[in-house]
CSV table of C-alpha atoms and ligand atoms in Angstrom, one decimal:
chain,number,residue,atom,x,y,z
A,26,UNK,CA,-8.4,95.5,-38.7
A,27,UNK,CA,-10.8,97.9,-40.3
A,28,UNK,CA,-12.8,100.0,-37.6
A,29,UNK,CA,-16.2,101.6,-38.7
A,30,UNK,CA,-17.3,104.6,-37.4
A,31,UNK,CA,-20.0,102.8,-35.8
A,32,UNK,CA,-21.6,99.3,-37.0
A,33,UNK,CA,-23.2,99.9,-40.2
A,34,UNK,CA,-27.5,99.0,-39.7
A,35,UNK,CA,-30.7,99.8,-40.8
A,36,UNK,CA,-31.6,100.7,-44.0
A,37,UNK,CA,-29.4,101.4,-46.9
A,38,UNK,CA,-30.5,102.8,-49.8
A,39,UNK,CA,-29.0,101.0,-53.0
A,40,UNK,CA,-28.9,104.0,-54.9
A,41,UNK,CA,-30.0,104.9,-58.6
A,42,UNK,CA,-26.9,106.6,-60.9
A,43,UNK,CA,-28.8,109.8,-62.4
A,44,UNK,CA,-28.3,110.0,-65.8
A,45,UNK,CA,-29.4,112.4,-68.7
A,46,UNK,CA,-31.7,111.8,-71.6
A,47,UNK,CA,-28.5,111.4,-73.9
A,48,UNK,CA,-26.9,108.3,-71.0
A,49,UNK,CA,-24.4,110.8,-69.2
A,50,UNK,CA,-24.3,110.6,-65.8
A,51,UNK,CA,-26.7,113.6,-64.4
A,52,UNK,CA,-24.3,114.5,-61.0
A,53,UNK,CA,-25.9,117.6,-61.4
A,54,UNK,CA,-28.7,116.2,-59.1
A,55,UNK,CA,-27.2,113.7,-56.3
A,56,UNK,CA,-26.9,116.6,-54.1
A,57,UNK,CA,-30.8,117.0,-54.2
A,58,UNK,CA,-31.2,113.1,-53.9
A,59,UNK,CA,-28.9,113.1,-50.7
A,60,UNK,CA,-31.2,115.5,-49.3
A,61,UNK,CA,-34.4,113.7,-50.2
A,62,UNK,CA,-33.6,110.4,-49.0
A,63,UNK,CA,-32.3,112.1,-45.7
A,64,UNK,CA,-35.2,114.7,-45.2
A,65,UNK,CA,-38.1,112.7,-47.3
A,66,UNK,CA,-36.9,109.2,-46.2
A,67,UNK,CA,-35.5,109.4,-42.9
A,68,UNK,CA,-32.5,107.1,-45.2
A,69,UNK,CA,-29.1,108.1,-43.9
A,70,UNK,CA,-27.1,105.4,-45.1
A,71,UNK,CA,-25.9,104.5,-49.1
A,72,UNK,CA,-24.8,101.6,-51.2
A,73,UNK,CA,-23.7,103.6,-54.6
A,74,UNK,CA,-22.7,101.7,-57.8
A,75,UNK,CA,-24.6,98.1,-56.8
A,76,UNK,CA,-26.9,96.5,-59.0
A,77,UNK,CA,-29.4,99.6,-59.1
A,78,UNK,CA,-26.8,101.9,-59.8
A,79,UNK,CA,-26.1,100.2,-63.1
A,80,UNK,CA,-22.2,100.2,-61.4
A,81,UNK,CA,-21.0,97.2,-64.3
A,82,UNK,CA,-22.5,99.3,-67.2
A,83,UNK,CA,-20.3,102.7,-66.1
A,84,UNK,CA,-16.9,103.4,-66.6
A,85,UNK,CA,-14.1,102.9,-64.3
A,86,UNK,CA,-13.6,106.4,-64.3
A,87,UNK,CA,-17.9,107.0,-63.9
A,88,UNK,CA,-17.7,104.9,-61.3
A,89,UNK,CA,-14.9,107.0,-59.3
A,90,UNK,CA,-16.6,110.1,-60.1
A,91,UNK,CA,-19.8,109.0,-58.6
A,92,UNK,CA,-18.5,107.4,-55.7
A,93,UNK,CA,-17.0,111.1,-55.3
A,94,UNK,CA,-20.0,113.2,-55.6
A,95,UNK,CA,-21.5,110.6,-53.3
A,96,UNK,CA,-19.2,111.1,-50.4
A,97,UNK,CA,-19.2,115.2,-51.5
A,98,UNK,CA,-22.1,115.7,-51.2
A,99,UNK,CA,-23.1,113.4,-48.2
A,100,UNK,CA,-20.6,114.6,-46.2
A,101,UNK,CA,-22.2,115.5,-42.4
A,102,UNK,CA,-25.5,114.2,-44.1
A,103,UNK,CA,-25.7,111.1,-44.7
A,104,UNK,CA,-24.2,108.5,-41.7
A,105,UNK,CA,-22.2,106.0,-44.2
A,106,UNK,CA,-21.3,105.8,-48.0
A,107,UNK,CA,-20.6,102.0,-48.6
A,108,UNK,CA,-19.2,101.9,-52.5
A,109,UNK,CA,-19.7,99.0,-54.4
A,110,UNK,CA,-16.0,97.9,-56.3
A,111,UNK,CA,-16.7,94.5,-57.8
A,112,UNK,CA,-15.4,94.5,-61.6
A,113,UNK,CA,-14.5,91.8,-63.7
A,114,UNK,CA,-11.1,92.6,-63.7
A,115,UNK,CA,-9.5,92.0,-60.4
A,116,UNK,CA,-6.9,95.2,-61.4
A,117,UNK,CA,-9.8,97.4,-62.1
A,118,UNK,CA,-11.8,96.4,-58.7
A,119,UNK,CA,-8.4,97.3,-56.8
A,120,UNK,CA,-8.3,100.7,-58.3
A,121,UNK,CA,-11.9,101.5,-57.5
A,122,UNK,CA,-11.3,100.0,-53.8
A,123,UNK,CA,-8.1,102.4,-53.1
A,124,UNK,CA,-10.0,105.6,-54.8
A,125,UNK,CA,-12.8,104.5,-52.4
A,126,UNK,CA,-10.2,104.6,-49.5
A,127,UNK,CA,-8.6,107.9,-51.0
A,128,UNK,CA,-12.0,109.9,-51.0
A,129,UNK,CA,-13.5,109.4,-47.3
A,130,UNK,CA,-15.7,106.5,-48.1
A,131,UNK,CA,-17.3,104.6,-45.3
A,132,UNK,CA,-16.9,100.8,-46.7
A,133,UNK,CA,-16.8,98.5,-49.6
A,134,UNK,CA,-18.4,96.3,-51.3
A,135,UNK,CA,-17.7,93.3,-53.7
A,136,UNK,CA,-19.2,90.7,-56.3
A,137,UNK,CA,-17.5,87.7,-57.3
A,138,UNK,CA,-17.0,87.7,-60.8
A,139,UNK,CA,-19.4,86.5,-62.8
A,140,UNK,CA,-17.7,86.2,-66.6
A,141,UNK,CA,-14.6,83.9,-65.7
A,142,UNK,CA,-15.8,82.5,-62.4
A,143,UNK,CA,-14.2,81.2,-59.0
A,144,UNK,CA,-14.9,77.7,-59.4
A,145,UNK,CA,-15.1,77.2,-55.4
A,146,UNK,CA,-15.1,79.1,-52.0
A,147,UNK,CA,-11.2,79.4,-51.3
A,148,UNK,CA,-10.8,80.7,-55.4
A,149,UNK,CA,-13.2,83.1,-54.7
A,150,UNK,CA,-11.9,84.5,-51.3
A,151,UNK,CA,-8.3,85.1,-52.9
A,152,UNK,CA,-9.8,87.4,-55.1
A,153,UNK,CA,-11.9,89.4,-52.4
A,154,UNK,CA,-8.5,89.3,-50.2
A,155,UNK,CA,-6.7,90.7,-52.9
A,156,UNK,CA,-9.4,93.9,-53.6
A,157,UNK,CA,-9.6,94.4,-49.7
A,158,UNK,CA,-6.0,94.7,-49.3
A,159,UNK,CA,-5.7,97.5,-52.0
A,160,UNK,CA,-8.1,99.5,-49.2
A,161,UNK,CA,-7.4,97.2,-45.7
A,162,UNK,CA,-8.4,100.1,-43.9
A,163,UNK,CA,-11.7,100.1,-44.9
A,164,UNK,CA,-14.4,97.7,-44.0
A,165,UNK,CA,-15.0,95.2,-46.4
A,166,UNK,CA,-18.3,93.3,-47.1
A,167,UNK,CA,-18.9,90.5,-49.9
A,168,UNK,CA,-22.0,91.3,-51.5
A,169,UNK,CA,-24.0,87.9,-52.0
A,170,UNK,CA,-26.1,88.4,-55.3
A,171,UNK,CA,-25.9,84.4,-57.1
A,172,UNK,CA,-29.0,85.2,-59.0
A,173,UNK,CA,-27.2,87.8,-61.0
A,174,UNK,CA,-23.8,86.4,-60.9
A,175,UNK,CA,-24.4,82.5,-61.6
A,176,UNK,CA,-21.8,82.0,-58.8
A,177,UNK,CA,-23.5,79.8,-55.9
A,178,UNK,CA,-21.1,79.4,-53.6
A,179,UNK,CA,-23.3,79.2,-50.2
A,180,UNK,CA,-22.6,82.3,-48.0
A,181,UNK,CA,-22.6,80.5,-45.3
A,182,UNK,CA,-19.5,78.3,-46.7
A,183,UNK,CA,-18.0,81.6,-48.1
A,184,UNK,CA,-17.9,83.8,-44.2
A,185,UNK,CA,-16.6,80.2,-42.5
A,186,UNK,CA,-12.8,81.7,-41.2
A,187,UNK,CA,-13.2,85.0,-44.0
A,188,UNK,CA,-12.0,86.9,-41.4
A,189,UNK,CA,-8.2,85.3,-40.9
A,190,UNK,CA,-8.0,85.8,-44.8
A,191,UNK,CA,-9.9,89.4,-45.0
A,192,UNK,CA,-9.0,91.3,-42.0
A,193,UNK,CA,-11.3,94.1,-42.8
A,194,UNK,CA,-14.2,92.0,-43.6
A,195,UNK,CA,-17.0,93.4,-41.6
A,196,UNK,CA,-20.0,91.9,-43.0
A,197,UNK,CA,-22.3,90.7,-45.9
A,198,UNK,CA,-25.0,91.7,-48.5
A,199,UNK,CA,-27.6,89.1,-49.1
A,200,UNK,CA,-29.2,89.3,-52.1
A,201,UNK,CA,-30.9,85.9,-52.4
A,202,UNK,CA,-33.9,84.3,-50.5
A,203,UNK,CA,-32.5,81.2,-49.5
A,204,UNK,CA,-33.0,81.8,-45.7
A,205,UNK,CA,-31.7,78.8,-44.6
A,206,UNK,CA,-28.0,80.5,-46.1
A,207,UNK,CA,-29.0,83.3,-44.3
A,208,UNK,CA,-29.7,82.1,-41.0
A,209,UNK,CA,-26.8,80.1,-40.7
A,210,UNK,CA,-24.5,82.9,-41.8
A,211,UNK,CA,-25.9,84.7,-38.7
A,212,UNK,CA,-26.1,81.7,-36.8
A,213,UNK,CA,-22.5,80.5,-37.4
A,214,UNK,CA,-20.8,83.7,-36.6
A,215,UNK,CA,-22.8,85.1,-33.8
A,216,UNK,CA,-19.8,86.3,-31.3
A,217,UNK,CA,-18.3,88.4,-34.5
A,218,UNK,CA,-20.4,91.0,-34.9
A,219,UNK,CA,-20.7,91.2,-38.3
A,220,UNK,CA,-23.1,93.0,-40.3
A,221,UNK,CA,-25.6,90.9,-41.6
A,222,UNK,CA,-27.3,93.1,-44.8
A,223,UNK,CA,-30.4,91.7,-46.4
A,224,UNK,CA,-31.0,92.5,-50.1
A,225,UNK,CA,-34.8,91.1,-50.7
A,226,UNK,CA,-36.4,94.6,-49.6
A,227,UNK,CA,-40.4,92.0,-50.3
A,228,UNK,CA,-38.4,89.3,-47.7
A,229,UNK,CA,-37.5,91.7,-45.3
A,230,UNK,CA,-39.2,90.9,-42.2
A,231,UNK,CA,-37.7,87.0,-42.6
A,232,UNK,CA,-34.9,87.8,-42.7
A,233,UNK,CA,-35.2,90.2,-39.3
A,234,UNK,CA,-36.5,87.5,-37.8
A,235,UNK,CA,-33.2,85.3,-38.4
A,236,UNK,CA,-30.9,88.2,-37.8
A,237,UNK,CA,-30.5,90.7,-40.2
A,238,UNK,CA,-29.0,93.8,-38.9
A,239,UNK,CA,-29.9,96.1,-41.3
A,240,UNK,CA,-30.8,95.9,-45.5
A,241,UNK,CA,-29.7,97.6,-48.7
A,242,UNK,CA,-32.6,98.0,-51.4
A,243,UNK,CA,-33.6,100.1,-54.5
A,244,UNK,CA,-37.3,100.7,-52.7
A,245,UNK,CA,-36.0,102.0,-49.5
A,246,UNK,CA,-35.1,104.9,-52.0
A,247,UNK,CA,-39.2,105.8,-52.0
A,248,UNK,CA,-40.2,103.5,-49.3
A,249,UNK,CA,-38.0,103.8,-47.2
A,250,UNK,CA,-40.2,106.0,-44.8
A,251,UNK,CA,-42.8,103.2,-44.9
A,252,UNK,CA,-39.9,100.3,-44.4
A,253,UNK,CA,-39.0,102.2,-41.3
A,254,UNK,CA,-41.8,101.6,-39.8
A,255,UNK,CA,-41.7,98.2,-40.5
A,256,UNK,CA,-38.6,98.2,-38.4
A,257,UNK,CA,-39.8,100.3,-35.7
A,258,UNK,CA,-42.6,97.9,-34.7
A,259,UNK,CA,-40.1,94.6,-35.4
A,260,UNK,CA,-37.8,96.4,-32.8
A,261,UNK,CA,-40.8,97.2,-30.3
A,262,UNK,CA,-41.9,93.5,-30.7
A,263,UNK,CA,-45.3,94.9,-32.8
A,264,UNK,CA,-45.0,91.9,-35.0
A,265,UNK,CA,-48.5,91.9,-36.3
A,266,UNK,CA,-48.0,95.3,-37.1
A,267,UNK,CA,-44.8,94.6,-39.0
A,268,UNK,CA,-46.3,91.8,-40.8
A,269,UNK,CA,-49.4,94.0,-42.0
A,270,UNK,CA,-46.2,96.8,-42.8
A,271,UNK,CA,-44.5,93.8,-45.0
A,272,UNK,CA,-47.2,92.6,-46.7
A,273,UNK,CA,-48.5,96.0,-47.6
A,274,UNK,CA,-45.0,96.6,-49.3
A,275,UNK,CA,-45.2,93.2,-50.9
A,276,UNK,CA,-48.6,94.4,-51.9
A,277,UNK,CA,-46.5,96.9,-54.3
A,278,UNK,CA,-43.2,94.9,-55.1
A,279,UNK,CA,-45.5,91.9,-56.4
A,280,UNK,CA,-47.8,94.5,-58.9
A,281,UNK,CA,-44.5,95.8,-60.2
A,282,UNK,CA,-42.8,92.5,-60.3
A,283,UNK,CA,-45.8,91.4,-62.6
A,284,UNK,CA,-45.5,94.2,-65.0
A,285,UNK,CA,-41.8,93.6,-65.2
A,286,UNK,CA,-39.6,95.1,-62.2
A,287,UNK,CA,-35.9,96.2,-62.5
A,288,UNK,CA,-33.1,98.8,-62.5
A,289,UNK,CA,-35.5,100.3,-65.6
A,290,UNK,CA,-38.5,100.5,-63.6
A,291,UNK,CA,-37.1,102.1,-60.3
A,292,UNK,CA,-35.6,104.6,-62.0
A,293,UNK,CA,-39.2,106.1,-63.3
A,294,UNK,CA,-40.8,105.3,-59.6
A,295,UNK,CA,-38.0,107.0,-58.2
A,296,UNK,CA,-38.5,110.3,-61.0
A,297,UNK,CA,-42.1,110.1,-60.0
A,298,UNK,CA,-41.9,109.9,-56.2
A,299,UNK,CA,-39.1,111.9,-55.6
A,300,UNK,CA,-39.6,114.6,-58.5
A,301,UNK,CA,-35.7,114.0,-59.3
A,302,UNK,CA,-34.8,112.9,-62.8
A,303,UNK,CA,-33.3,109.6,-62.6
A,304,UNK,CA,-33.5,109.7,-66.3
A,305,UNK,CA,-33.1,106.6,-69.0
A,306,UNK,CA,-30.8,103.6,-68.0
A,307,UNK,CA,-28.0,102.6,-69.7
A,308,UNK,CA,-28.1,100.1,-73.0
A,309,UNK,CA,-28.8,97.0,-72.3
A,310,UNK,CA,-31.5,98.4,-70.4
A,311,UNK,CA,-34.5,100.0,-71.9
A,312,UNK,CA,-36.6,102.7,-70.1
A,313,UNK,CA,-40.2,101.6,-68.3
A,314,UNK,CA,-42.6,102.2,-70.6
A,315,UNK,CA,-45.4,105.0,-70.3
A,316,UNK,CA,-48.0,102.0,-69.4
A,317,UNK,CA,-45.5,101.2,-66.6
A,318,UNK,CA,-45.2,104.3,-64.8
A,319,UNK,CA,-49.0,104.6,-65.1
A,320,UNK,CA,-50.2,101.8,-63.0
A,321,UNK,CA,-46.6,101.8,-61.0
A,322,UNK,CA,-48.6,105.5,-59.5
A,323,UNK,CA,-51.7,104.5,-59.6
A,324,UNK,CA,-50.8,101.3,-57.4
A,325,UNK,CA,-48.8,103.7,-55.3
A,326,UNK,CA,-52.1,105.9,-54.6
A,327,UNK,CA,-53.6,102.9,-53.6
A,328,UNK,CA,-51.9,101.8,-50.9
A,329,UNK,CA,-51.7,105.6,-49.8
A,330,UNK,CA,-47.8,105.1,-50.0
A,331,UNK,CA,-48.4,108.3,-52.6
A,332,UNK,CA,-50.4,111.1,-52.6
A,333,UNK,CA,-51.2,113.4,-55.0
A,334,UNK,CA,-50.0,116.4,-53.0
A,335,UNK,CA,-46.5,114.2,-53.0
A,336,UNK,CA,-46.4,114.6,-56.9
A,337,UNK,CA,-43.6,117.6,-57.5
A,338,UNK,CA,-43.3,119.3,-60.5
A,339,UNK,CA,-41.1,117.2,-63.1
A,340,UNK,CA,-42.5,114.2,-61.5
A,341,UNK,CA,-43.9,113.6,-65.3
A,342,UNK,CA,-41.0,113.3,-66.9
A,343,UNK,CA,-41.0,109.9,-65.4
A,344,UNK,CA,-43.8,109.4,-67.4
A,345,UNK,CA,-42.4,110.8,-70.3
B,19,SI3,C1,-31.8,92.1,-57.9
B,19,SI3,C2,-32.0,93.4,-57.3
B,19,SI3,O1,-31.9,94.4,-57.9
B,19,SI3,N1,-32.2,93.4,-56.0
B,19,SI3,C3,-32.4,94.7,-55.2
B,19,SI3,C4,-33.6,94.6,-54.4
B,19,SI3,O2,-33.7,95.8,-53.6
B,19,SI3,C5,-34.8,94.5,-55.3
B,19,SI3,O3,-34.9,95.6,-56.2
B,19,SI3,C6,-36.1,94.4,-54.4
B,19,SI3,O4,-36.0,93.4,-53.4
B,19,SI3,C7,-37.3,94.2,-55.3
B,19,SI3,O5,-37.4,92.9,-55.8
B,19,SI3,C8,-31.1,94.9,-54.3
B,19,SI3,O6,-30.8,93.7,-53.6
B,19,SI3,C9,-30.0,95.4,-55.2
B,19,SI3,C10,-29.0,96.1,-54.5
B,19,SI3,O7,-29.0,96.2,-53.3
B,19,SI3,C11,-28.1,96.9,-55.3
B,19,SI3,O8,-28.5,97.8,-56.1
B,19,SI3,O9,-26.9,96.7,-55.2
């Protein structure tokens, strides 16, 4: 069985793939983000080539190459490097999963599917058993996203005896706000000490409260300094203080979900928060409009989540 280093909790950054004005990957730069989610974020833990990092709209071979500057230039800085390996192509998702294991990462991640699709739970576990054993050394967690895959098989259904079929399995990503999954994925399996991820950064708090251990988002990339304290007063049982933390960062999520929130649109916060150039996404995705970026910061002022002496030069080009 798959032994982490240690149990993998708290916040995990779901991380943005830099990429160039002309759509090449920019890994010119991920050594600078390391250090800004680490230093600037108090983030110490990743989740590269998910949703946010565009993973399904890069090569195989982009993927590998990122996943490798990510573990690079992490190394002694960051605490775990989970990669994300879920491809259509159940050949192509065991390749990724044994260069994961081949480079030093931490963990990895899987979708199911989502073009030809398992048609039930035990269809769907023979494919995840079959990625995880290309890598069985290295924890393995079924990343829960129905919204984006159309598949709906219940988590809860999905984690019932995963474990005799996946020994690596160590945990799941929850990227959907039924709670009442949720709950009973961490209700069912109490004694196995799974890690229990939650992917709805706005939902966060819930989903503490019914035993998330820790949560992968594209915000915790700029909020995550903010989401920590969230934590912080959950864990010392401040919960009106945690609710006013929540709701302050729903304050945000629902502007930008309003104006239209994606992979897009956190790639220009991110430019302007962090001063790093996350540049355009990749087609089919279009870049956040000038309009966007405007009231994204001036929302961020607001709510004093961003100050102006926060603003480093190139900040613009997010703007741009
Ligand atoms: C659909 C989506 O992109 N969800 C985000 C959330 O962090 C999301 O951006 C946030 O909750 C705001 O709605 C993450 O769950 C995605 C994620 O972890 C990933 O990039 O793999």
């Amino acid at each position: 069985m798959a032994s982490p280093k240690k149990k993998l909790q708290g916040l995990v950054a779901a991380t943005i793939t830099p990429m160039t004005e002309h759509g090449e990957i920019n890994f010119s730069v991920i050594g600078r983000y390391v250090d800004y989610l680490v230093e600037e974020q108090g983030v110490k833990n990743v989740f590269v080539n998910g949703t946010t990092g565009e993973g399904l709209s890069l090569s195989i071979s982009e993927r590998c190459r990122v996943a490798e500057e990510w573990v690079t230039k992490g190394r002694n800085k960051l605490d775990q490097i989970v990669i994300h390996v879920g491809a259509l192509s159940l050949k192509e998702s065991q390749e990724l999963a044994q260069h994961a294991a081949e480079i030093g990462a931490d963990g990895i991640a899987v979708i199911a599917p989502f073009f030809l699709k398992p048609w039930n739970k035990d269809v769907l576990i023979n494919f995840l058993k079959e990625v995880a054993a290309a890598a069985p050394a290295l924890p393995f967690y079924y990343y829960h996203i129905p919204a984006l895959t159309g598949v709906k098989i219940r988590a809860e259904e999905l984690l019932d005896g995963i474990q005799d079929k996946i020994p690596s399995f160590q945990g799941l990503k929850f990227s959907d706000t039924d709670l009442l999954d949720f709950g009973q994925c961490v209700d069912q399996n109490r004694p196995r000490q799974f890690a229990f991820l939650f992917g709805v950064d706005e939902q966060l708090l819930s989903a503490l409260v019914m035993g998330a251990t820790g949560a992968v988002g594209s915000t915790y990339n700029y909020l995550g300094k903010k989401t920590k304290q969230m934590l912080e007063a959950f864990e010392r049982k401040d919960f009106s203080s945690a609710l006013n933390h929540q709701f302050c960062i729903q304050r945000f999520i629902n502007f930008v979900v309003k104006l239209g929130f994606g992979v897009s649109q956190t790639k220009a916060i991110m430019t302007l928060v962090s001063g790093i150039p996350m540049g355009p996404p990749r087609l089919p995705l279009q870049k956040a409009s000038r309009e966007f970026t405007d009231n994204a910061e001036a929302k961020l002022k607001s709510l004093d989540f961003l100050s102006c002496t926060d603003l480093k030069d190139g900040n613009m080009d997010a703007c741009s």
